[in-house]
PDB file of C-alpha atoms in Angstrom:
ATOM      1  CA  UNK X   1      19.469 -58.752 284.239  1.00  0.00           C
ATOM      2  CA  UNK X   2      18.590 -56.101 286.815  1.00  0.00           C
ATOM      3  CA  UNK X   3      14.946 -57.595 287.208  1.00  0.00           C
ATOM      4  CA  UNK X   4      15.919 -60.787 287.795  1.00  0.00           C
ATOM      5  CA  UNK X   5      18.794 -58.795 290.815  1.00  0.00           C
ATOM      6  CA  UNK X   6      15.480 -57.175 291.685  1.00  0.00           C
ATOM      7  CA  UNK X   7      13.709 -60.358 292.223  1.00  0.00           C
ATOM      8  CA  UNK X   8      16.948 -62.192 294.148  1.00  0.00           C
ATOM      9  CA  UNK X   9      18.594 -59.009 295.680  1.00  0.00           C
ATOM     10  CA  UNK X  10      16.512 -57.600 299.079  1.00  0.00           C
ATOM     11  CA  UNK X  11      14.015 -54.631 297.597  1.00  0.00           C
ATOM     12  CA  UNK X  12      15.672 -51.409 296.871  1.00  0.00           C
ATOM     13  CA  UNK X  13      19.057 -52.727 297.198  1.00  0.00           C
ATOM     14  CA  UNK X  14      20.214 -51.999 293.404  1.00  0.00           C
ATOM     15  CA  UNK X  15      19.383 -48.301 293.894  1.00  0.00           C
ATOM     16  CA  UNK X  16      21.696 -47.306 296.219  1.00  0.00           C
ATOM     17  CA  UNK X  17      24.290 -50.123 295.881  1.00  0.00           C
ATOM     18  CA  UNK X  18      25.855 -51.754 292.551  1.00  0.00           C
ATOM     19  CA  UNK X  19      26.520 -55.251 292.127  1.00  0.00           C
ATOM     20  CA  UNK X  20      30.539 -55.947 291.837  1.00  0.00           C
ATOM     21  CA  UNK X  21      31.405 -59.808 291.330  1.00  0.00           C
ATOM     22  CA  UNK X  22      28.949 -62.900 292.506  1.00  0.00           C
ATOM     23  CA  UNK X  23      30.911 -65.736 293.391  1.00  0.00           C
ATOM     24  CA  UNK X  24      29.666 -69.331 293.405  1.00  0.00           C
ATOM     25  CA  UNK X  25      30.280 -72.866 294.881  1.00  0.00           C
ATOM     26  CA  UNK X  26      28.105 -75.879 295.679  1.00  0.00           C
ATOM     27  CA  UNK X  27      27.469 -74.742 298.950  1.00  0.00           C
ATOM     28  CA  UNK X  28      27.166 -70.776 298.887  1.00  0.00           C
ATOM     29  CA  UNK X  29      26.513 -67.773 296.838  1.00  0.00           C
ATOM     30  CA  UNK X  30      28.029 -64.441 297.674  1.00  0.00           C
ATOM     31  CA  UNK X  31      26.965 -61.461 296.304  1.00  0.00           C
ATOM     32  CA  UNK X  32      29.883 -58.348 296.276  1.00  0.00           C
ATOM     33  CA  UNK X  33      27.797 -55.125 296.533  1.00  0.00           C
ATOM     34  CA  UNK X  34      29.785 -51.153 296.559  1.00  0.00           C
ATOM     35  CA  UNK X  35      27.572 -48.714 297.408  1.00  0.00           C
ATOM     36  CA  UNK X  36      26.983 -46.066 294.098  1.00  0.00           C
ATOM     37  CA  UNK X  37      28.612 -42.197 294.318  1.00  0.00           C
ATOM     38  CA  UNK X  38      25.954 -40.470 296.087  1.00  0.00           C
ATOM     39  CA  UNK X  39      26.692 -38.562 298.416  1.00  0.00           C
ATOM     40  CA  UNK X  40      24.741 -38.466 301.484  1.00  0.00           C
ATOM     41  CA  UNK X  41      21.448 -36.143 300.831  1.00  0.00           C
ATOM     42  CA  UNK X  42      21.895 -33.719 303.754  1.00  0.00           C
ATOM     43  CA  UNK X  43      25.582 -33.394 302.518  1.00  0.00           C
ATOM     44  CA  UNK X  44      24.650 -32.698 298.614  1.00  0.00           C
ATOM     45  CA  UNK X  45      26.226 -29.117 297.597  1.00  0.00           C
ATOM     46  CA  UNK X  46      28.540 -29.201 300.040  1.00  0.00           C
ATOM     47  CA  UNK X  47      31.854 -30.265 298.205  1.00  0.00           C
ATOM     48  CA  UNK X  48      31.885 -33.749 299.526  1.00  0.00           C
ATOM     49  CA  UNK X  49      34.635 -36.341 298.411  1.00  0.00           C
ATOM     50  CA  UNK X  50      34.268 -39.796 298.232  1.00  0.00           C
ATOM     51  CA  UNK X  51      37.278 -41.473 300.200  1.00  0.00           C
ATOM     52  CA  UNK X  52      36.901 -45.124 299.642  1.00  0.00           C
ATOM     53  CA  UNK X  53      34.573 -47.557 301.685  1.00  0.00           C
ATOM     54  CA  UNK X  54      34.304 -48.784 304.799  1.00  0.00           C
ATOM     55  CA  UNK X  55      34.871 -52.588 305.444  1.00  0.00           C
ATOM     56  CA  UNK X  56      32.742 -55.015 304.345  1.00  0.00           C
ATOM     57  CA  UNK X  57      29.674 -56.128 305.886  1.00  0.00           C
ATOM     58  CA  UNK X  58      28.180 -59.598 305.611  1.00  0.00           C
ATOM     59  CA  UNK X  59      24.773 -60.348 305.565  1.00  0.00           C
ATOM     60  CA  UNK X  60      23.126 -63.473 305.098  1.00  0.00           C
ATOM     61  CA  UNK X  61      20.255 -63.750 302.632  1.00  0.00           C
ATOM     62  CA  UNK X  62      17.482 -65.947 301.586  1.00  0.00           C
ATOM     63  CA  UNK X  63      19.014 -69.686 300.310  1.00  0.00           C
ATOM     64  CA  UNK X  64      18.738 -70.090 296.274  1.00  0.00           C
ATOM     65  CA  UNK X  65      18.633 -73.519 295.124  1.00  0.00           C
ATOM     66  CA  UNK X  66      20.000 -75.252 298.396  1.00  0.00           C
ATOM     67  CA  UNK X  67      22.491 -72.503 298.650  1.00  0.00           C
ATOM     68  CA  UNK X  68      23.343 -69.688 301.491  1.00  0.00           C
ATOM     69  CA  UNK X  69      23.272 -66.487 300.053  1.00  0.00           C
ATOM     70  CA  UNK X  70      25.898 -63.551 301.385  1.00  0.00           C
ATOM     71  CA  UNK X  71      25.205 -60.495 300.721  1.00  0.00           C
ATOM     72  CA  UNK X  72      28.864 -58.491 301.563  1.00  0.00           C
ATOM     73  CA  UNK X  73      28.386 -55.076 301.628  1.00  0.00           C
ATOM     74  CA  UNK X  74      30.301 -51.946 301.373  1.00  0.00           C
ATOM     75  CA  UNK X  75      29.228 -48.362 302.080  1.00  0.00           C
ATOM     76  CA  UNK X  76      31.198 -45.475 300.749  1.00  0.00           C
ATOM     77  CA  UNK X  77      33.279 -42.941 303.056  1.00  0.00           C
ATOM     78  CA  UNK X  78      32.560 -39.066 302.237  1.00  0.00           C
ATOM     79  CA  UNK X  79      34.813 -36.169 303.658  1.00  0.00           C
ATOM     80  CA  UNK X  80      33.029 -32.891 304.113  1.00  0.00           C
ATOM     81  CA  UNK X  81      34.997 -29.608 303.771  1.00  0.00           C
ATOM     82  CA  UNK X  82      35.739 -29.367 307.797  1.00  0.00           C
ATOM     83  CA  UNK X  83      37.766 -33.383 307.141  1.00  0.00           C
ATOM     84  CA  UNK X  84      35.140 -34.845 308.975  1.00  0.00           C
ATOM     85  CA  UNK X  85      33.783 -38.500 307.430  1.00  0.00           C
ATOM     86  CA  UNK X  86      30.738 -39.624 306.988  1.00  0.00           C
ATOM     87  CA  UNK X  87      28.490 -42.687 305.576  1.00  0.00           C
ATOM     88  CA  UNK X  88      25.049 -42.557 304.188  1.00  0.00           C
ATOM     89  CA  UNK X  89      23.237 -44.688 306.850  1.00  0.00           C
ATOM     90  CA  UNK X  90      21.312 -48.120 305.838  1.00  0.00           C
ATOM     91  CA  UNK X  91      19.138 -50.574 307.384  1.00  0.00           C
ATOM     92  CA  UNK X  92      19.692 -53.706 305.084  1.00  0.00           C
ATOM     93  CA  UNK X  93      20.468 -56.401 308.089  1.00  0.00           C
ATOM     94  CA  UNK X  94      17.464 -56.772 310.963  1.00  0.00           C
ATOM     95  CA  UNK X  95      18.176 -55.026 314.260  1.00  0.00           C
ATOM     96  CA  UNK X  96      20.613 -56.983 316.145  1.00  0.00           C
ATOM     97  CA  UNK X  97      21.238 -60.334 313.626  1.00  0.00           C
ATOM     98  CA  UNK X  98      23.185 -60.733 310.742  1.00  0.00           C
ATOM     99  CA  UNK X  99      20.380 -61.430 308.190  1.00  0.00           C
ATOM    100  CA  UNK X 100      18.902 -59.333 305.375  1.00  0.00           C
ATOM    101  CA  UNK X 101      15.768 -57.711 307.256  1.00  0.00           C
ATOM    102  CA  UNK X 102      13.275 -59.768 304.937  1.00  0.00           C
ATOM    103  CA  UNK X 103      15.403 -63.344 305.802  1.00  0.00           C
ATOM    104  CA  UNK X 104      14.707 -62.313 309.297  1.00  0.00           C
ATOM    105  CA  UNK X 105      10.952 -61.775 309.078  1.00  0.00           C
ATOM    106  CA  UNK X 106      10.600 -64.861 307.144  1.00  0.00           C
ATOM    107  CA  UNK X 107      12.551 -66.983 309.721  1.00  0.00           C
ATOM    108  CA  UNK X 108      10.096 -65.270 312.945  1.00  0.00           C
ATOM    109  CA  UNK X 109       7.324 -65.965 311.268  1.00  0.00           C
ATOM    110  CA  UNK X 110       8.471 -70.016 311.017  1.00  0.00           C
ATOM    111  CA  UNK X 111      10.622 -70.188 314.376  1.00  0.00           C
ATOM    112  CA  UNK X 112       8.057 -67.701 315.976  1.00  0.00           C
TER     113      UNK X 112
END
C-alpha cells in the first residue's frame, strides 16, 4: 500500500505526513493527510508538546482516472517551554497557487 501512496501521493509526502481517510465520488478524490509527531528539528530536546493542528489546507493534485485530486492537509501545532507555538514549515503547494508543486510544473510546462 505505501508504494502505490508513493507513486499517487507528491514525493516525500508519506514521511512527514500520514494518510487519515480518502474519500471518493465520481467527480473527486480527496486525500485527508495529519502531519506525524515530530517535532520540529531545531526544537528536538527542548520539551515540546504537540497541541493539535492547524486548519486544513487544500491542495489540488494531479487528476486520477478523470478525477480532481485534493490533497487537505494538516500540520501539527508544538508549544515550546516559553508557550510560544510553532509549526514545522513545508513547501507542498507552488509559490502563490493552490496546486501540489509538481501539478504546477506540469501545468507551465503545457500552458507555458
Amino acid at each position: 500500500m505505501k508504494e502505490l501512496l508513493d507513486l499517487i501521493l507528491p514525493r516525500d509526502i508519506l514521511a512527514c505526513f500520514e494518510v487519515v481517510k480518502v474519500c471518493t465520488t465520481s467527480a473527486r478524490i480527496d486525500i485527508y493527510l495529519d502531519e506525524k509527531n515530530i517535532p520540529p528539528a531545531e526544537y528536538s530536546g527542548q520539551g515540546v508538546l504537540s497541541k493539535g493542528f492547524t486548519v486544513p489546507t487544500s491542495i489540488q493534485d494531479f487528476p486520477l482516472r478523470g478525477r480532481a485530486v485534493y490533497l487537505h492537509v494538516r500540520r501539527r501545532k508544538w508549544q515550546l517551554p516559553s508557550g510560544d507555538v510553532v509549526s514545522n514549515k513545508f513547501s507542498l503547494a507552488a509559490d502563490g497557487t493552490r496546486y501540489s508543486r509538481e501539478f504546477a510544473s506540469f501545468l507551465k510546462g503545457i500552458l507555458g
